[in-house]
Amino acid sequence: DAKTTQPPSMDCAEGRAANLPCNHSTISGNEYVYWYRQIHSQGPQYIIHGLKNNETNEMASLIITEDRKSSTLILPHATLRDTAVYYCIVKPVDQTGANNLFFGTGTRLTVIP
Amino acid sequence: DTAVSQTPKYLVTQMGNDKSIKCEQNLGHDTMYWYKQDSKKFLKIMFSYNNKELIINETVPNRFSPKSPDKAHLNLHINSLELGDSAVYFCASARAGGERGYTFGSGTRLTVV
């Protein structure tokens, strides 16, 4: 069901920017790109989402290519607490609750001291 | 205040028993969900419930049934528990319209022995 492709794992040095790529070449015009993360033994946590413009919030930045076929999540200054599995998900705007979040295998990011 | 709370956090029970997991959200969200995360860490949608409309993932056995006494609660009942039901179960909620993020609970680790 997952319509995205992510590398299985990445490492990042503490204090450096973590850039997590995602391919979603079959994305439809009404589908948003969402990013979630799951820290060990916790529930998934929403990070950010976007449709076609780049987005930034207090947690991260989301860069979406002009053709919308790929995106990059940027954690500007990674900390040890950012070690987690990061999920990139495409999902349409949903009025009924029928179009749910389908999680793929994600990218396991390890922040190294 | 916890936004999405699940109880119990841990549940160990014998095969064949019937058990329930409770979920409550205080966010005023319209839609609630149950997800299952198995030992391989795949997160799979089980149910979504919105304005009394239940949408079921067709792969979920009918031993599993969600019960929603009101908009703030979506409980999960499991009959005749099997070893393969052992997993972490996450409850989540979202606002109707769906373009904003889902909020997940911290999970219930179910172990069937």
Tab-separated table of C-alpha atoms in Angstrom:
chain	number	residue	atom	x	y	z
A	1	ASP	CA	0.000	0.000	0.000
A	2	ALA	CA	2.914	2.352	0.638
A	3	LYS	CA	3.572	4.558	-2.383
A	4	THR	CA	6.954	5.818	-1.250
A	5	THR	CA	10.543	4.607	-1.362
A	6	GLN	CA	13.057	5.486	1.333
A	7	PRO	CA	16.574	4.275	2.144
A	8	PRO	CA	16.415	1.757	4.991
A	9	SER	CA	18.985	3.515	7.152
A	10	MET	CA	21.121	6.643	7.484
A	11	ASP	CA	23.629	8.037	9.941
A	12	CYS	CA	24.132	11.675	10.826
A	13	ALA	CA	26.647	13.378	13.084
A	14	GLU	CA	25.200	15.234	16.037
A	15	GLY	CA	24.776	18.942	15.307
A	16	ARG	CA	24.821	18.450	11.540
A	17	ALA	CA	21.839	18.617	9.224
A	18	ALA	CA	20.073	15.347	8.521
A	19	ASN	CA	18.639	15.115	5.002
A	20	LEU	CA	16.209	12.255	4.544
A	21	PRO	CA	15.119	11.551	0.951
A	22	CYS	CA	11.857	10.073	-0.252
A	23	ASN	CA	10.688	9.069	-3.711
A	24	HIS	CA	6.988	9.209	-4.539
A	25	SER	CA	6.966	9.111	-8.324
A	26	THR	CA	3.301	8.031	-8.569
A	27	ILE	CA	1.943	10.791	-6.353
A	28	SER	CA	-1.422	12.178	-7.446
A	29	GLY	CA	-2.350	15.827	-7.685
A	30	ASN	CA	-4.521	15.752	-4.556
A	31	GLU	CA	-2.025	13.885	-2.380
A	32	TYR	CA	0.017	15.509	0.336
A	33	VAL	CA	3.450	14.386	1.467
A	34	TYR	CA	3.562	13.642	5.183
A	35	TRP	CA	6.481	12.869	7.436
A	36	TYR	CA	6.221	11.054	10.736
A	37	ARG	CA	8.808	9.578	13.016
A	38	GLN	CA	8.761	6.833	15.603
A	39	ILE	CA	11.199	6.948	18.444
A	40	HIS	CA	11.869	3.570	20.022
A	41	SER	CA	8.875	2.209	21.971
A	42	GLN	CA	6.764	5.312	21.344
A	43	GLY	CA	3.840	6.083	19.075
A	44	PRO	CA	4.478	7.737	15.702
A	45	GLN	CA	4.844	11.500	15.874
A	46	TYR	CA	3.710	13.915	13.176
A	47	ILE	CA	6.532	16.114	11.874
A	48	ILE	CA	5.402	18.076	8.838
A	49	HIS	CA	3.396	17.877	5.629
A	50	GLY	CA	3.172	19.698	2.321
A	51	LEU	CA	1.446	19.705	-1.039
A	52	LYS	CA	3.814	21.416	-3.452
A	53	ASN	CA	5.473	24.315	-1.674
A	54	ASN	CA	8.378	23.935	0.689
A	55	GLU	CA	7.354	23.976	4.317
A	56	THR	CA	9.119	24.733	7.589
A	57	ASN	CA	8.074	24.395	11.189
A	58	GLU	CA	9.808	24.203	14.537
A	59	MET	CA	10.827	20.614	13.963
A	60	ALA	CA	11.958	20.393	10.365
A	61	SER	CA	11.848	21.627	6.783
A	62	LEU	CA	10.255	19.829	3.876
A	63	ILE	CA	11.566	20.346	0.364
A	64	ILE	CA	9.347	19.026	-2.440
A	65	THR	CA	10.665	18.923	-5.996
A	66	GLU	CA	8.814	20.879	-8.627
A	67	ASP	CA	7.476	17.718	-10.275
A	68	ARG	CA	6.472	16.457	-6.800
A	69	LYS	CA	8.029	13.069	-7.450
A	70	SER	CA	10.419	13.298	-4.539
A	71	SER	CA	10.969	15.198	-1.326
A	72	THR	CA	13.554	15.690	1.390
A	73	LEU	CA	13.012	16.106	5.100
A	74	ILE	CA	15.662	18.266	6.707
A	75	LEU	CA	16.440	18.265	10.409
A	76	PRO	CA	18.719	21.319	10.562
A	77	HIS	CA	20.715	20.439	13.676
A	78	ALA	CA	20.288	16.779	14.538
A	79	THR	CA	20.444	15.747	18.187
A	80	LEU	CA	20.690	12.317	19.766
A	81	ARG	CA	16.975	12.519	20.509
A	82	ASP	CA	16.285	12.619	16.776
A	83	THR	CA	17.362	8.984	16.456
A	84	ALA	CA	14.208	7.296	15.179
A	85	VAL	CA	12.518	5.671	12.196
A	86	TYR	CA	11.267	8.328	9.790
A	87	TYR	CA	8.278	7.597	7.586
A	88	CYS	CA	7.410	9.417	4.370
A	89	ILE	CA	3.765	8.946	3.416
A	90	VAL	CA	1.578	10.273	0.619
A	91	LYS	CA	-2.062	10.755	1.432
A	92	PRO	CA	-4.962	12.571	-0.217
A	93	VAL	CA	-6.937	15.259	1.511
A	94	ASP	CA	-9.533	13.235	3.308
A	95	GLN	CA	-13.096	14.180	4.060
A	96	THR	CA	-14.332	10.793	5.221
A	97	GLY	CA	-11.528	9.148	7.134
A	98	ALA	CA	-11.348	6.466	4.488
A	99	ASN	CA	-7.954	7.448	3.165
A	100	ASN	CA	-5.702	6.517	5.996
A	101	LEU	CA	-2.022	6.750	6.685
A	102	PHE	CA	-0.279	3.737	5.190
A	103	PHE	CA	3.175	3.313	6.662
A	104	GLY	CA	6.042	1.828	4.701
A	105	THR	CA	9.301	0.626	6.185
A	106	GLY	CA	10.777	4.080	6.692
A	107	THR	CA	14.374	5.210	7.203
A	108	ARG	CA	16.119	4.420	10.435
A	109	LEU	CA	18.129	7.550	11.286
A	110	THR	CA	20.925	7.160	13.789
A	111	VAL	CA	22.451	10.355	15.147
A	112	ILE	CA	26.024	9.728	16.175
A	113	PRO	CA	27.704	11.675	18.994
B	1	ASP	CA	-2.602	16.490	29.582
B	2	THR	CA	-2.149	13.466	27.364
B	3	ALA	CA	-3.806	14.080	23.988
B	4	VAL	CA	-4.412	10.424	23.062
B	5	SER	CA	-4.276	8.007	25.945
B	6	GLN	CA	-4.437	4.223	25.850
B	7	THR	CA	-4.930	1.752	28.640
B	8	PRO	CA	-3.448	-0.556	29.591
B	9	LYS	CA	0.123	0.061	28.500
B	10	TYR	CA	0.972	-3.627	28.852
B	11	LEU	CA	-1.352	-6.607	28.619
B	12	VAL	CA	-0.332	-10.239	29.050
B	13	THR	CA	-3.038	-12.830	28.605
B	14	GLN	CA	-3.609	-16.429	27.675
B	15	MET	CA	-4.767	-17.791	24.344
B	16	GLY	CA	-8.506	-17.950	23.993
B	17	ASN	CA	-9.226	-15.054	26.334
B	18	ASP	CA	-11.227	-11.948	25.412
B	19	LYS	CA	-9.655	-8.575	26.144
B	20	SER	CA	-10.226	-4.861	25.530
B	21	ILE	CA	-7.930	-1.917	25.021
B	22	LYS	CA	-9.276	1.546	25.718
B	23	CYS	CA	-8.460	4.754	23.866
B	24	GLU	CA	-9.484	8.300	24.660
B	25	GLN	CA	-8.622	11.575	22.931
B	26	ASN	CA	-9.146	15.060	24.324
B	27	LEU	CA	-8.337	16.932	21.117
B	28	GLY	CA	-11.884	17.249	19.810
B	29	HIS	CA	-10.930	15.214	16.752
B	30	ASP	CA	-13.596	13.632	14.582
B	31	THR	CA	-11.855	10.481	13.437
B	32	MET	CA	-10.109	7.786	15.423
B	33	TYR	CA	-7.989	4.850	14.301
B	34	TRP	CA	-6.424	1.642	15.460
B	35	TYR	CA	-3.055	0.494	14.124
B	36	LYS	CA	-1.154	-2.725	14.761
B	37	GLN	CA	2.647	-2.908	14.826
B	38	ASP	CA	3.979	-6.433	14.622
B	39	SER	CA	7.341	-7.829	15.654
B	40	LYS	CA	8.869	-6.734	12.340
B	41	LYS	CA	7.832	-3.178	13.153
B	42	PHE	CA	5.343	-2.813	10.273
B	43	LEU	CA	2.538	-0.410	11.170
B	44	LYS	CA	-0.793	-1.449	9.658
B	45	ILE	CA	-4.142	0.301	9.786
B	46	MET	CA	-6.886	-1.815	11.317
B	47	PHE	CA	-9.885	0.499	11.602
B	48	SER	CA	-10.950	4.070	11.172
B	49	TYR	CA	-14.087	5.472	12.787
B	50	ASN	CA	-15.634	8.791	11.796
B	51	ASN	CA	-19.098	10.065	12.728
B	52	LYS	CA	-20.280	6.549	13.394
B	53	GLU	CA	-18.918	5.294	10.084
B	54	LEU	CA	-16.612	2.352	10.546
B	55	ILE	CA	-14.107	1.517	7.850
B	56	ILE	CA	-12.385	-1.794	8.287
B	57	ASN	CA	-9.165	-3.064	6.801
B	58	GLU	CA	-10.317	-6.239	5.097
B	59	THR	CA	-7.352	-8.195	6.422
B	60	VAL	CA	-8.433	-7.745	10.044
B	61	PRO	CA	-10.049	-10.894	11.527
B	62	ASN	CA	-13.601	-10.453	12.762
B	63	ARG	CA	-12.389	-11.367	16.242
B	64	PHE	CA	-11.360	-7.725	16.425
B	65	SER	CA	-14.120	-5.179	16.891
B	66	PRO	CA	-13.946	-1.465	17.639
B	67	LYS	CA	-16.527	0.123	19.919
B	68	SER	CA	-17.082	3.883	20.100
B	69	PRO	CA	-19.352	5.073	22.921
B	70	ASP	CA	-18.738	8.686	21.882
B	71	LYS	CA	-16.483	10.792	19.673
B	72	ALA	CA	-13.724	10.884	22.248
B	73	HIS	CA	-13.394	7.131	22.698
B	74	LEU	CA	-12.603	4.187	20.456
B	75	ASN	CA	-12.045	0.928	22.292
B	76	LEU	CA	-10.698	-2.251	20.735
B	77	HIS	CA	-12.225	-5.593	21.701
B	78	ILE	CA	-10.459	-8.800	20.814
B	79	ASN	CA	-12.142	-12.180	21.167
B	80	SER	CA	-10.497	-15.589	21.333
B	81	LEU	CA	-6.970	-14.236	21.434
B	82	GLU	CA	-4.312	-16.054	19.419
B	83	LEU	CA	-0.536	-16.082	19.664
B	84	GLY	CA	-0.319	-14.089	16.428
B	85	ASP	CA	-2.236	-11.231	17.997
B	86	SER	CA	0.828	-10.367	20.051
B	87	ALA	CA	1.871	-6.897	18.922
B	88	VAL	CA	1.830	-3.248	19.888
B	89	TYR	CA	-1.506	-1.587	19.197
B	90	PHE	CA	-1.662	2.153	18.623
B	91	CYS	CA	-4.688	4.371	18.759
B	92	ALA	CA	-4.686	7.635	16.800
B	93	SER	CA	-7.007	10.528	16.103
B	94	ALA	CA	-7.323	13.255	13.478
B	95	ARG	CA	-9.529	16.187	12.629
B	96	ALA	CA	-12.031	15.772	9.808
B	97	GLY	CA	-10.577	17.071	6.580
B	98	GLY	CA	-7.503	15.041	7.302
B	99	GLU	CA	-4.824	17.320	5.946
B	100	ARG	CA	-3.434	17.900	9.388
B	101	GLY	CA	-1.407	15.334	11.205
B	102	TYR	CA	-2.613	12.359	13.150
B	103	THR	CA	-1.920	12.205	16.878
B	104	PHE	CA	-0.950	8.782	18.155
B	105	GLY	CA	-1.164	7.266	21.597
B	106	SER	CA	1.828	5.653	23.254
B	107	GLY	CA	0.714	2.133	22.443
B	108	THR	CA	-0.448	-1.025	24.209
B	109	ARG	CA	1.912	-3.966	24.127
B	110	LEU	CA	-0.211	-7.121	23.978
B	111	THR	CA	1.442	-10.459	24.668
B	112	VAL	CA	-0.553	-13.638	24.207
B	113	VAL	CA	0.912	-16.701	25.898
